[in-house]
mmCIF file of C-alpha atoms in Angstrom:
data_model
loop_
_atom_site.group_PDB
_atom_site.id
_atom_site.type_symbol
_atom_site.label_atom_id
_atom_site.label_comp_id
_atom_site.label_asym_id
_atom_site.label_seq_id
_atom_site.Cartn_x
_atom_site.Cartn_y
_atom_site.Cartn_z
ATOM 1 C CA UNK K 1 101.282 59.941 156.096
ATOM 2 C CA UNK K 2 99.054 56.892 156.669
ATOM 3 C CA UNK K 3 95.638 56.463 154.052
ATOM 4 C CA UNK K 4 93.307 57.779 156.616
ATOM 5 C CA UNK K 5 94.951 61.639 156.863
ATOM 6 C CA UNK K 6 95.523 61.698 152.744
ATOM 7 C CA UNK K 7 91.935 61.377 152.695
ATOM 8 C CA UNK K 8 91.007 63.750 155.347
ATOM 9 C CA UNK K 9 93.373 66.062 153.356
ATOM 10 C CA UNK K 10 92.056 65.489 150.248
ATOM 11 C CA UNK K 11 88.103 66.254 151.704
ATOM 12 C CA UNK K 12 89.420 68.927 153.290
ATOM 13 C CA UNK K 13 90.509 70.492 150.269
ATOM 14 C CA UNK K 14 87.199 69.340 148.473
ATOM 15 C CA UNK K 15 85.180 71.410 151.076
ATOM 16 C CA UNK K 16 87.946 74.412 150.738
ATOM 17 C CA UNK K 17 87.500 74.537 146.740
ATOM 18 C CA UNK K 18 83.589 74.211 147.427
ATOM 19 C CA UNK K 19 83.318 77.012 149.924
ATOM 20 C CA UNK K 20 85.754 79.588 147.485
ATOM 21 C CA UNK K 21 83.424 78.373 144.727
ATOM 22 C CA UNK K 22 80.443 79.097 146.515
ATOM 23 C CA UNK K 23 81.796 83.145 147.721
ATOM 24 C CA UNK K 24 82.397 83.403 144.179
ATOM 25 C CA UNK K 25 79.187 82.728 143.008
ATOM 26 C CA UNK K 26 77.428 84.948 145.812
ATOM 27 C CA UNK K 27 79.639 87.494 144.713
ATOM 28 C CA UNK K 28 79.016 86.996 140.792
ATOM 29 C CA UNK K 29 75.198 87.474 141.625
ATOM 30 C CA UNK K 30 75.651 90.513 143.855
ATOM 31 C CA UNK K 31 77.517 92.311 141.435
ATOM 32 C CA UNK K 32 74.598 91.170 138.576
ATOM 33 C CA UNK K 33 71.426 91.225 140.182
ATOM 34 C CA UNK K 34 68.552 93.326 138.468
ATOM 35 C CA UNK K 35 64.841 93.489 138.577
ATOM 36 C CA UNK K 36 62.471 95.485 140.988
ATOM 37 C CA UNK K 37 63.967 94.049 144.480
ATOM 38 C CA UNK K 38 67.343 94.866 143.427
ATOM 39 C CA UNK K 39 68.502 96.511 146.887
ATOM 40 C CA UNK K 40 67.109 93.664 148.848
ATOM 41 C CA UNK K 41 69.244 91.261 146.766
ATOM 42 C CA UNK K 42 72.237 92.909 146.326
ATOM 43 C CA UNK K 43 72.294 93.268 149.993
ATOM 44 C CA UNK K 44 71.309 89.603 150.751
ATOM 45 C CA UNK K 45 73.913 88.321 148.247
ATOM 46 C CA UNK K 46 76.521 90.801 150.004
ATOM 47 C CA UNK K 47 75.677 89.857 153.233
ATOM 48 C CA UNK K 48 76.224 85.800 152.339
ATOM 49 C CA UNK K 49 79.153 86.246 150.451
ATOM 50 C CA UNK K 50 81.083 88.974 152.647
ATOM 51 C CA UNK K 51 80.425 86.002 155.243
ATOM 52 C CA UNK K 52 81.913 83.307 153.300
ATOM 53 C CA UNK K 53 84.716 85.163 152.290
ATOM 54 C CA UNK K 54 85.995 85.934 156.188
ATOM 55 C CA UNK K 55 86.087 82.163 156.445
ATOM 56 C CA UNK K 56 88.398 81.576 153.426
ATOM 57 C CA UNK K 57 91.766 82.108 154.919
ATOM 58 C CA UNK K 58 90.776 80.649 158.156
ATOM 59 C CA UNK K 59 90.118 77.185 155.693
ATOM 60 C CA UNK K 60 93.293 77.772 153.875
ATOM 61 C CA UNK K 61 95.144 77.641 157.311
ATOM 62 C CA UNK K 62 93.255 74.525 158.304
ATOM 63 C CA UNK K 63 94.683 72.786 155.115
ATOM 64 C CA UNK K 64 97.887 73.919 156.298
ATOM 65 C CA UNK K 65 97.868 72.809 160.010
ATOM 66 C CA UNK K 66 97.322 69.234 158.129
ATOM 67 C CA UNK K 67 100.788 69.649 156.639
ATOM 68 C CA UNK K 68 99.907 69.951 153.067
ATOM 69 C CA UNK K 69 99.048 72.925 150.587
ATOM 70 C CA UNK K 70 95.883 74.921 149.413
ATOM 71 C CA UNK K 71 95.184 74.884 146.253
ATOM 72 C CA UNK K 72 94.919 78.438 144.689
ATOM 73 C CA UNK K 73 94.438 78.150 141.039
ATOM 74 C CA UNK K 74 91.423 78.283 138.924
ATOM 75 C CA UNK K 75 91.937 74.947 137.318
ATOM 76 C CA UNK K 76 92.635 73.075 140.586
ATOM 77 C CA UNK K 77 89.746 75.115 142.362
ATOM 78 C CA UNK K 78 87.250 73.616 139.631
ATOM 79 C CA UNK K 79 88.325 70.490 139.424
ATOM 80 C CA UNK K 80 87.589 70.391 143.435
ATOM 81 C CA UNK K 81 85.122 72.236 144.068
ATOM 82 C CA UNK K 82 81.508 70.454 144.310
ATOM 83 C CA UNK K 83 79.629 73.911 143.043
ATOM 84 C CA UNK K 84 78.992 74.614 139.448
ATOM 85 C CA UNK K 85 80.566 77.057 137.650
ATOM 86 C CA UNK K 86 77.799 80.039 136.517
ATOM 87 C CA UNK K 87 79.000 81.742 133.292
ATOM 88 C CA UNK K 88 75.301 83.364 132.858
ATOM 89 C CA UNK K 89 73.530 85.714 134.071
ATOM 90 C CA UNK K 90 70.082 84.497 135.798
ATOM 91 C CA UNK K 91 67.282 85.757 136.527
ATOM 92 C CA UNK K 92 66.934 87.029 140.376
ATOM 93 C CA UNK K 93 64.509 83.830 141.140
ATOM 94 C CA UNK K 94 67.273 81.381 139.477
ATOM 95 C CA UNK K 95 70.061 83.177 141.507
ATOM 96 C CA UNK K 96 68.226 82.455 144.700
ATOM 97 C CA UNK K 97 67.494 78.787 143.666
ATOM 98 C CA UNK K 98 71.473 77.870 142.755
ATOM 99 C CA UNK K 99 72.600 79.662 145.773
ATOM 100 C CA UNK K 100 70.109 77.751 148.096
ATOM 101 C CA UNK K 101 71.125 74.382 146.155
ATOM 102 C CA UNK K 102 74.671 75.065 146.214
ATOM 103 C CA UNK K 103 74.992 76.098 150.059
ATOM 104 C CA UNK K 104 72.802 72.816 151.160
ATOM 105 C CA UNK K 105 74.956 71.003 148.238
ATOM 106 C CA UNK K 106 78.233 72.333 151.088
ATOM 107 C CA UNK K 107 76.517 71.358 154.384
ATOM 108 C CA UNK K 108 76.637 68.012 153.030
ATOM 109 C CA UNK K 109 80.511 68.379 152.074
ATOM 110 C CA UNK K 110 81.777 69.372 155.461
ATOM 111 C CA UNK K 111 79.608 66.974 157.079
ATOM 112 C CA UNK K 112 81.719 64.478 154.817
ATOM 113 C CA UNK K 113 84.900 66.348 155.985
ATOM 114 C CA UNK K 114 83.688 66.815 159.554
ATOM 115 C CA UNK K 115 83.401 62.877 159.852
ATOM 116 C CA UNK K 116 86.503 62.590 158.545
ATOM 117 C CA UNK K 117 88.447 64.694 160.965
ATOM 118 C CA UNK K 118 86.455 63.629 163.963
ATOM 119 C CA UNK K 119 88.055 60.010 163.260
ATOM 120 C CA UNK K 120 91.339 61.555 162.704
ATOM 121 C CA UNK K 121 91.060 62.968 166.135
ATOM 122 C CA UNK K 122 91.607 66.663 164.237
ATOM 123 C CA UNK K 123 88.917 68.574 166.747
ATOM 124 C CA UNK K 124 89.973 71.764 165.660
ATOM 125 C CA UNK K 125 89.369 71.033 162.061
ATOM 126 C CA UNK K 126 86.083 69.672 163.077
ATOM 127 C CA UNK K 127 85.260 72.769 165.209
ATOM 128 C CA UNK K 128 85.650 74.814 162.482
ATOM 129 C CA UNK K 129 83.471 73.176 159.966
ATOM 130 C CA UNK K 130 80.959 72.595 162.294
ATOM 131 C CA UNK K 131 80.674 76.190 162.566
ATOM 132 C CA UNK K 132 80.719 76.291 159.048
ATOM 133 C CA UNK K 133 78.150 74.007 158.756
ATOM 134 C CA UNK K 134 75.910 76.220 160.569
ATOM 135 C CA UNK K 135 76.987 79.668 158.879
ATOM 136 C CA UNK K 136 75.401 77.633 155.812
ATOM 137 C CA UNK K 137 72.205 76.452 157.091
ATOM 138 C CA UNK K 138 71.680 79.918 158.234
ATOM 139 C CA UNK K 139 72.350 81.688 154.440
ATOM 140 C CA UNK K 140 69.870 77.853 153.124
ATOM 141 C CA UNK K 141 67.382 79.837 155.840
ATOM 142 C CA UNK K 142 67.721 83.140 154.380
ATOM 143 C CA UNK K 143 67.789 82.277 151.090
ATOM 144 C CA UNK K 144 64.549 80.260 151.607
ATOM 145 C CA UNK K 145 62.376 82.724 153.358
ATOM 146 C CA UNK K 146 63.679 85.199 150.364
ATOM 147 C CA UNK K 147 62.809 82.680 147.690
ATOM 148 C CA UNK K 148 59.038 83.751 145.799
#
C-alpha cells in the first residue's frame, strides 16, 4: 500500500473514532438531561444521536472496503477520536454548546478525509462523508436555533 492510501486510511479512521465519539456523547446527554425543557432536549439529543448511530456501521464498512480494520476498543477509539471525552454532567446550556462545538469540530474532519479520498479516486468513500458532512451541519443548525 503506497503513502497516499495509509493516510487516507488512517483519516478515515480519525473521522470513524470522531463520529462514534460524537453518538456517544449525544447519547450520554440524552440519557442526563434535566431542567424545565427536559422533553424538548431529550428528544433533540435522541433525534441527533439515533442519526449518528445509523451511520456507524455504514463507516465501519467504509474502513473495510479500504482493506484495513476498524478500530473497536475504547482505548483506540480515544486515542482517535477528535471529540472530548465528557465524564460530567452539564448543565442543559453546556450540553448544547459541546455538542454544537463537537459536530462543527467533525465537519471539519471529514472534509479532511473527504479531500483525501477524492485524490485517492475513492468516490464512494467521498460520497458518503459528504453526506455526512451535511447530516452534521444540519444537527450544528438544530443545535443552534435550540441554543438560549
Amino acid at each position: 500500500m503506497d503513502g497516499t492510501m495509509d493516510e487516507l486510511i488512517k483519516a478515515t479512521k480519525i473521522g470513524f473514532a470522531t463520529e462514534f465519539s460524537f453518538y456517544l456523547k449525544a447519547h450520554y446527554f440524552h440519557w442526563n438531561v434535566e431542567g424545565p425543557d427536559f422533553k424538548e432536549y431529550h428528544d433533540l439529543f435522541g433525534a441527533i444521536y439515533e442519526e449518528v448511530y445509523g451511520s456507524i456501521d455504514d463507516f465501519a464498512e467504509n474502513i473495510r472496503k479500504l482493506g484495513s480494520y476498524t478500530p473497536g476498543s475504547y482505548t483506540r477509539l480515544s486515542m482517535l477520536s477528535q471529540i472530548e471525552d465528557e465524564t460530567e454532567v452539564p448543565p442543559v446550556n453546556a450540553m448544547v454548546q459541546e455538542l454544537l462545538t463537537d459536530s462543527d469540530k467533525t465537519v471539519k474532519v471529514f472534509k479532511m478525509v473527504y479531500d483525501l479520498a477524492e485524490r485517492e479516486g475513492e468516490h464512494g468513500l467521498s460520497n458518503f462523508l459528504a453526506e455526512r458532512m451535511d447530516a452534521h451541519r444540519k444537527h450544528s443548525w438544530m443545535l443552534r436555533a435550540s441554543s438560549r
